[in-house]
Amino acid sequence: METVTSADGTVIAYDRHDGHAGTVILIGGAFGYRKFPKMVELATTLNEHYGLTVLNYDRRGRGDSTDAGGYDVEREIDDIAALVQAVGGSAMLFGWSSGAALALRAAGSGRILGITKVVAFEPPFVVDHDGFVPAIDLETTLHELVAADRRADTVRFYLTKAMGIPRPMVSVMRFTPFWKNLVATANSTPHDWAVMRDYMRGEPLRTDDWTTVKAQTLVIAGAKSDALLRKGAKAIAAVLPDAELQEIAKLSHNPNVSLLAPAAGEFLTGTAEITA
């Protein structure tokens, strides 16, 4: 584990896998953390099969990273800026779910000039009212639950009210081994909401909001994912200045890394998988 200090004093913990084909920073979504098995698998695969230097980090308030407080997307962009500086001022980004939206917002912020490419895997933009749309007052209740340290309630609330997962499915999740990990990262969910809040209102994405994302971007969607996610991926690819959309058969939001990594690795490096 290595660490870097962000602008507000938050200590960001990360694991580094050294390679020779450029650097990519992995950004997890809600409840994600650097030791999440699929993040570890993705980091290892991109390093060993594509030669990338990979930084796999804990977003603030998760794992071994601290949190100086305040739910503001600018603070999370500061964290990414600190990581980019730690690797010499230039890096690519791979974001998953809300982490994909964070990657795009970082790339468009104008404050991190060294972001050269972005892979956005299923950013959960809600662009119409055909399906689930989070409640407009969600933020108030979420902050109250976190302030009271009601972690299990926070998990249930965020999964159902922010992510639209059916309540019976969430009830089943309580009896799975990874429930404890959701509880452990529950109090970081307001950061995810700060990233996504303005883009989950059921309104079309506006081109003007994304014109500053100059990095070449690959938006990935899974053919087995919910229609909301596939629709959101298509919508953001359409408004970005330099983006392509790739839908991968048999891939879902809980991805098979062997399906996800080749698309990401080949885009980031411009080459096929390294073979012995």
CSV table of C-alpha atoms in Angstrom, one decimal, residues 1-3 13-19 22-24 34-35 43-44 47 52-57 83-88:
chain,number,residue,atom,x,y,z
A,1,MET,CA,0.0,0.0,0.0
A,2,GLU,CA,1.1,3.5,-0.8
A,3,THR,CA,-0.5,6.8,0.0
A,13,ALA,CA,-4.4,4.8,-0.1
A,14,TYR,CA,-3.6,2.9,-3.3
A,15,ASP,CA,-2.0,-0.2,-4.6
A,16,ARG,CA,0.4,0.1,-7.5
A,17,HIS,CA,1.2,-2.5,-10.1
A,18,ASP,CA,4.1,-1.3,-12.2
A,19,GLY,CA,4.2,-1.8,-16.0
A,22,GLY,CA,1.3,3.9,-19.5
A,23,THR,CA,-0.6,4.4,-16.3
A,24,VAL,CA,-4.3,3.9,-15.6
A,34,ARG,CA,-9.5,-1.2,-3.7
A,35,LYS,CA,-9.6,-4.7,-2.2
A,43,ALA,CA,-5.9,-4.3,-11.9
A,44,THR,CA,-3.9,-7.5,-12.1
A,47,ASN,CA,-1.0,-5.0,-15.6
A,52,LEU,CA,-0.1,-1.1,-17.8
A,53,THR,CA,1.0,0.5,-14.6
A,54,VAL,CA,-2.3,0.4,-12.6
A,55,LEU,CA,-3.2,2.4,-9.5
A,56,ASN,CA,-6.1,0.8,-7.6
A,57,TYR,CA,-7.2,3.2,-4.9
A,83,LEU,CA,-2.8,10.5,-7.8
A,84,VAL,CA,-2.0,11.7,-11.2
A,85,GLN,CA,0.7,13.9,-9.8
A,86,ALA,CA,2.1,10.9,-7.9
A,87,VAL,CA,2.7,9.1,-11.2
A,88,GLY,CA,4.3,12.0,-12.9
